[in-house]
CSV table of C-alpha atoms in Angstrom, one decimal:
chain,number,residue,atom,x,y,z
A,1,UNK,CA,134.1,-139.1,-19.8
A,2,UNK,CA,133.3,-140.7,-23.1
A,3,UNK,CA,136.0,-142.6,-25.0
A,4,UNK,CA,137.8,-141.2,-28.0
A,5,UNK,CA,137.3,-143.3,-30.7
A,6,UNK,CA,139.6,-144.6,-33.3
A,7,UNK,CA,141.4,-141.4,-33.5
A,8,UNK,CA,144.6,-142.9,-34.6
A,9,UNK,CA,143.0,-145.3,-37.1
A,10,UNK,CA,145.7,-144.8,-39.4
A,11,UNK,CA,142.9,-145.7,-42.2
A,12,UNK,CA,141.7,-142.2,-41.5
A,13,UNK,CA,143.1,-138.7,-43.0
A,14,UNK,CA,145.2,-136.8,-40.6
A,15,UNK,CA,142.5,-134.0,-40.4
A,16,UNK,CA,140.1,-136.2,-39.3
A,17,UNK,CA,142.2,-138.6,-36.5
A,18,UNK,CA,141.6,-135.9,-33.8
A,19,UNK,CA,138.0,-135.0,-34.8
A,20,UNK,CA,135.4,-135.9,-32.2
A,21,UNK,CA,132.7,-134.3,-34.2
A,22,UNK,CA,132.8,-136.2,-37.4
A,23,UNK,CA,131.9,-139.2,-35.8
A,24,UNK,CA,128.0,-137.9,-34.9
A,25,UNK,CA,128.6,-135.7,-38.2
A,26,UNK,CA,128.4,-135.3,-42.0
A,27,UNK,CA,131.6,-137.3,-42.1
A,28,UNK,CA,130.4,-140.3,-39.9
A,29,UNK,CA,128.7,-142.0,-43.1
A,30,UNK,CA,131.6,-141.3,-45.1
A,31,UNK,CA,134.6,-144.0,-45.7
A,32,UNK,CA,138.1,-143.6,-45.4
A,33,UNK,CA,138.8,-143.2,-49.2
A,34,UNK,CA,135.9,-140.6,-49.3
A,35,UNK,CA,136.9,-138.8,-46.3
A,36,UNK,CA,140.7,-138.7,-47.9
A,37,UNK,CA,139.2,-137.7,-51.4
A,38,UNK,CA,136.8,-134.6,-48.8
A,39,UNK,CA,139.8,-134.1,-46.5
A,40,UNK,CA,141.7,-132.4,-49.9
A,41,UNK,CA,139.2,-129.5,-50.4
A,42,UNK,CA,138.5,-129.1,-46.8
A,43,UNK,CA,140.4,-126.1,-44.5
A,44,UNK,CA,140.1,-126.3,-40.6
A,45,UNK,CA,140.1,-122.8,-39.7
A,46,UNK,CA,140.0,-121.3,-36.0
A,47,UNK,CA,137.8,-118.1,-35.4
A,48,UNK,CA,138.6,-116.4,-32.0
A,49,UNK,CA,135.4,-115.5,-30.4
A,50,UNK,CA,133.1,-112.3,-31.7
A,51,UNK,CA,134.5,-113.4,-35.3
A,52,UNK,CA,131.9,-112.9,-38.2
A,53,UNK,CA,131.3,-116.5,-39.8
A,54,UNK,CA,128.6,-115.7,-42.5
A,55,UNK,CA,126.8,-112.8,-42.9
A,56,UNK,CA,122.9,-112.4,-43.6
A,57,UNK,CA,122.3,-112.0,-47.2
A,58,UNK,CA,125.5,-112.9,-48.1
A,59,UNK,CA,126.3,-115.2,-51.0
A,60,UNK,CA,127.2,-119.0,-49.6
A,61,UNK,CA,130.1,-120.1,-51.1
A,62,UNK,CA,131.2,-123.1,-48.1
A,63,UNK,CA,129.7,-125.1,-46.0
A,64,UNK,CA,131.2,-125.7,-42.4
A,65,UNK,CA,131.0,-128.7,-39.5
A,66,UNK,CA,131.3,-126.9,-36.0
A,67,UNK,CA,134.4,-128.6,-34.5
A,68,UNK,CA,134.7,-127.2,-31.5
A,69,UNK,CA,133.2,-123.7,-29.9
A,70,UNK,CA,129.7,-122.4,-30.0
A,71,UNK,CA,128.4,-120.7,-32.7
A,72,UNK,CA,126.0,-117.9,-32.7
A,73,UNK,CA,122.9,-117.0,-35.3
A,74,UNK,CA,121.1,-113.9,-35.6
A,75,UNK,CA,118.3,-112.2,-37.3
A,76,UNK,CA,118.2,-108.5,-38.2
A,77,UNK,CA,115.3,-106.4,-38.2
A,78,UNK,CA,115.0,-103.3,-40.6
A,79,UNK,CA,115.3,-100.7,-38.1
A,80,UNK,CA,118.9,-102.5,-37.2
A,81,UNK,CA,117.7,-104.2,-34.3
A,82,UNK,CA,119.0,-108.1,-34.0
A,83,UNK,CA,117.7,-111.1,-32.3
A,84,UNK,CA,120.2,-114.5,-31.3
A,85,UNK,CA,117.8,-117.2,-33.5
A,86,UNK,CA,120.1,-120.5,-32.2
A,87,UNK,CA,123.1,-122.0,-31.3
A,88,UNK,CA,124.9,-124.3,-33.1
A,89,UNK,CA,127.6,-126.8,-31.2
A,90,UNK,CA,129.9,-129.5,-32.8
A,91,UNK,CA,129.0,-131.2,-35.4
A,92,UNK,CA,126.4,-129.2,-36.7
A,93,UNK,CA,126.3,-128.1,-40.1
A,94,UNK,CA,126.5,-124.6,-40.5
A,95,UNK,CA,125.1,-123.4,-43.6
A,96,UNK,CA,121.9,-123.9,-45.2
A,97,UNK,CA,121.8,-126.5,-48.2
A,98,UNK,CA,121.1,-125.4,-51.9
A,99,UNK,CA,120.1,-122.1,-51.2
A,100,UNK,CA,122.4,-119.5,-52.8
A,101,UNK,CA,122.4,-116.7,-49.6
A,102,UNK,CA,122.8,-116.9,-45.9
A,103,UNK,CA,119.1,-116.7,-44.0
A,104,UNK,CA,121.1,-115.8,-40.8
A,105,UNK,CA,124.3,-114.1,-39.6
A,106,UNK,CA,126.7,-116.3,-37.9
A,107,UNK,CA,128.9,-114.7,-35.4
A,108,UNK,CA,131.9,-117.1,-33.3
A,109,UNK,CA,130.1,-116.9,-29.9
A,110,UNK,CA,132.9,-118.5,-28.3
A,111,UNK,CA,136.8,-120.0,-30.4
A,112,UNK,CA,135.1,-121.4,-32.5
A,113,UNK,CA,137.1,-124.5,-35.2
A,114,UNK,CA,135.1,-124.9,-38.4
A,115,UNK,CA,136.0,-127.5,-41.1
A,116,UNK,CA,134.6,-125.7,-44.3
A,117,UNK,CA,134.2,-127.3,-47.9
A,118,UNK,CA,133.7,-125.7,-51.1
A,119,UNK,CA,129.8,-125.7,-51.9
A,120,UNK,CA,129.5,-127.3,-55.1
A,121,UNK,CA,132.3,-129.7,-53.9
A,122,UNK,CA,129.9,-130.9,-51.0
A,123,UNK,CA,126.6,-130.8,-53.2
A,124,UNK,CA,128.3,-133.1,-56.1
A,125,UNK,CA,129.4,-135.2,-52.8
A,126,UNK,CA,126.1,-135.3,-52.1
A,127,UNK,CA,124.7,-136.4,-55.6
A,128,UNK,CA,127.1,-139.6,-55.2
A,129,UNK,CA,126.6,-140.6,-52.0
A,130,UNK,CA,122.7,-141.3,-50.7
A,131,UNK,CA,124.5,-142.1,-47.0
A,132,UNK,CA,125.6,-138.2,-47.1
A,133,UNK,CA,122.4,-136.3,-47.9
A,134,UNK,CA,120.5,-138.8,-45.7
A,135,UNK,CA,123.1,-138.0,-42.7
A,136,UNK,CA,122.3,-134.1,-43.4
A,137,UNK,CA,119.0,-134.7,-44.1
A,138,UNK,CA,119.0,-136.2,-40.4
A,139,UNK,CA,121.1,-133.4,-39.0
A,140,UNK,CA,118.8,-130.7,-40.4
A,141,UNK,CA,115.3,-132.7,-38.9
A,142,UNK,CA,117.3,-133.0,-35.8
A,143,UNK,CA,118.0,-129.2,-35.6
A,144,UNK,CA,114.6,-128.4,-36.7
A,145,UNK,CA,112.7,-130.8,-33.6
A,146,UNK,CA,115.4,-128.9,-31.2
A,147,UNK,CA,114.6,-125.6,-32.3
A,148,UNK,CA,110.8,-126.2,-31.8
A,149,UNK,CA,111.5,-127.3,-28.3
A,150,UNK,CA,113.1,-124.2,-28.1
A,151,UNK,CA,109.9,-121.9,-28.8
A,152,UNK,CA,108.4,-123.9,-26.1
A,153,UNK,CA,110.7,-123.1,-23.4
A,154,UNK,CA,110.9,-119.3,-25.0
A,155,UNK,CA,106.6,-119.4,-25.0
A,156,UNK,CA,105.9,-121.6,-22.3
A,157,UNK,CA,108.5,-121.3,-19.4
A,158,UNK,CA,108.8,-119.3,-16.3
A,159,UNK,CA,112.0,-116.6,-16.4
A,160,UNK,CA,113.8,-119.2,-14.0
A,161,UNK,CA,113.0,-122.3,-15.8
A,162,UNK,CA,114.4,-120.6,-18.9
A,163,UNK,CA,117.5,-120.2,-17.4
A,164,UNK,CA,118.1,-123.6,-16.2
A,165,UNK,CA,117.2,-124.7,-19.6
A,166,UNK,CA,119.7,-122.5,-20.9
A,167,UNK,CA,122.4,-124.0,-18.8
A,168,UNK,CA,121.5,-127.7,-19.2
A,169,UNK,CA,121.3,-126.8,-23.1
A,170,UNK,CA,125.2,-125.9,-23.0
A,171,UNK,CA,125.9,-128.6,-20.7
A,172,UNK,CA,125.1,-131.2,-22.5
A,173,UNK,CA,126.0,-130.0,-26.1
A,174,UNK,CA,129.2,-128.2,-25.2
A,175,UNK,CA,131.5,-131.1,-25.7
A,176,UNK,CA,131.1,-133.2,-28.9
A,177,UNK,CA,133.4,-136.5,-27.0
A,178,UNK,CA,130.5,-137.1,-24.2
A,179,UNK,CA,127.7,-137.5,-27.3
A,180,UNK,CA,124.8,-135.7,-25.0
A,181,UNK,CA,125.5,-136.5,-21.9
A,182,UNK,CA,126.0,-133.6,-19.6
A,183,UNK,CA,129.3,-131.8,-18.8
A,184,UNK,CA,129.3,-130.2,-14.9
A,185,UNK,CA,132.4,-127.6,-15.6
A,186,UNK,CA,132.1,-125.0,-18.6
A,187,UNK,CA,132.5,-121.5,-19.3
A,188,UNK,CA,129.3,-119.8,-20.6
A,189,UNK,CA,130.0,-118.6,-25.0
A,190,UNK,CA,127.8,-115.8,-24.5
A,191,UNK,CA,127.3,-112.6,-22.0
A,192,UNK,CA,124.7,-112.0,-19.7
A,193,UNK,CA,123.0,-109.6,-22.1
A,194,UNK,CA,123.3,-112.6,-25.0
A,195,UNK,CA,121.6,-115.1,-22.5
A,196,UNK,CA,119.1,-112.3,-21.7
A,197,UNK,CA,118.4,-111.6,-25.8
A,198,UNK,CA,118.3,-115.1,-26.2
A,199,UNK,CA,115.6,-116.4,-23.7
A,200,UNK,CA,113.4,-113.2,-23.9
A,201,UNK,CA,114.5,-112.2,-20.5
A,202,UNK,CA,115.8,-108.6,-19.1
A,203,UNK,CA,119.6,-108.9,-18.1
A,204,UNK,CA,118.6,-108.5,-14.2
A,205,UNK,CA,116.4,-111.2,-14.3
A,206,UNK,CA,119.1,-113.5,-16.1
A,207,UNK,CA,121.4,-112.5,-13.0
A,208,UNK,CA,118.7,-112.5,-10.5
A,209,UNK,CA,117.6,-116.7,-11.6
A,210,UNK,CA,121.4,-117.4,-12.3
A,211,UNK,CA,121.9,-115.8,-8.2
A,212,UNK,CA,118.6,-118.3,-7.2
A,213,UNK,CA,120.7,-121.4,-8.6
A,214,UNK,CA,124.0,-120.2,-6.8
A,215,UNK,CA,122.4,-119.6,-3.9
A,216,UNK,CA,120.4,-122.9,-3.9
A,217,UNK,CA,123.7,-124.6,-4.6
A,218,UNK,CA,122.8,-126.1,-8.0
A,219,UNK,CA,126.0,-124.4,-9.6
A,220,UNK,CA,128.8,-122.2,-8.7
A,221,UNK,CA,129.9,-119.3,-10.8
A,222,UNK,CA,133.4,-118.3,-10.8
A,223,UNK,CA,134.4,-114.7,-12.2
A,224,UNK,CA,131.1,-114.5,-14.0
A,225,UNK,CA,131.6,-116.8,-16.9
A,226,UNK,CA,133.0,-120.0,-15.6
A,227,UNK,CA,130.2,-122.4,-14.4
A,228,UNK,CA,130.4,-125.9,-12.5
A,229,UNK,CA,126.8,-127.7,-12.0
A,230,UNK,CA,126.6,-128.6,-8.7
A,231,UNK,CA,123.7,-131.1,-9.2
A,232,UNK,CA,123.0,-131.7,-12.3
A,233,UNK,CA,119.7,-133.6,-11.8
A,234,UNK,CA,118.4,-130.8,-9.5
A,235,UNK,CA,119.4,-128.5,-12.7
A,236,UNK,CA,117.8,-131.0,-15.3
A,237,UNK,CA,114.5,-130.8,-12.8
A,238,UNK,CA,114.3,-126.9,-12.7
A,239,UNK,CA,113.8,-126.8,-16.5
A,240,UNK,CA,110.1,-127.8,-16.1
């Protein structure tokens, strides 16, 4: 496990001694008086999961960092039908910079802890601070490379190479402290029929591959949602 840094740097604002996600965050570039002056018009606010975060169309107000939890992003068609677009884990940003309504609904997949700012507080940070919009300039190019890699694995991929991909996806952005490296012992944020909506896939063949890994002993499943990687290099390999 990686260690917890400085989080009782008494430099730092209470709100931010416990926060793993700052540190790979917006708030990484920011210095203590400047995350004191941020940490006064920012609210840490827990959503339980299924909790609507944003809504499509809807005027953005805040911004949010992902602390902890999974959140979920979806597109709806006209006819009502939606369609899971990403994931976002801690620290992203949720929210889309200078644009004045949401492109997406996001929905807590899992407890979810968001730190949200005021919008015109964070953009006049911004203005002031080139280290700022350069960090979220980062994190948005970052999001952007790791959601074309997605289309491959949704265009290219076999149904169970999707699936492993899936897994190794949440088990090594799940947990903001290890900074990529891969956790073997999660529960899954989303159902069987999310999975299956996100990767393209029919629910029955999400539970046949996830049934080939169990049985193949490259994880164990406990009480459907609970998932320990048994080998995680053998689960790294069947992504393709």
């Amino acid at each position: 496990m990686a260690d917890r840094r400085d989080i009782h740097n008494s430099d730092q604002p209470v709100l931010c001694q416990s926060c793993e996600a700052r540190h790979n965050g917006m708030c990484g570039v920011l210095e203590p008086s400047e995350l004191l002056a941020l940490s006064k018009i920012t609210r840490v606010i827990r959503h339980e999961a299924g909790a609507e975060l944003a809504s499509e169309a809807q005027p953005v107000d805040s911004y949010a960092n992902v602390m902890r939890g999974v959140v979920k992003l979806t597109k709806t068609l006209e006819d009502g039908r939606q369609q899971i677009v990403g994931l976002q884990f801690a620290p992203d940003f949720l929210g889309r910079l200078y644009t004045k309504e949401s492109a997406v609904t996001a929905e807590a997949a899992s407890d979810v802890d968001l730190c949200r700012v005021p919008r015109a507080a964070l953009e006049r940070l911004m203005s002031e601070n080139p280290a700022l919009e350069h960090r979220l300039m980062q994190q948005t190019l970052r999001e952007l490379d790791e959601a074309r890699d997605w289309m491959v694995t949704l265009g290219r991929k076999t149904a169970s190479e999707k699936v492993a991909s899936f897994l190794y996806l949440i088990a090594t952005h799940l947990d903001p402290s290890h900074e990529g490296e891969a956790i073997r012992h999660f529960d899954l944020p989303l159902t069987r029929s999310d999975i299956a909506d996100f990767l393209g896939l029919t629910l029955e063949t999400v539970s046949r591959q996830l049934s080939k890994l169990r049985a193949d002993k490259v994880i164990a499943i406990t009480g459907n949602r609970h998932v320990d990687v048994m080998d995680m290099a053998r689960l790294k390999s069947r992504c393709g």
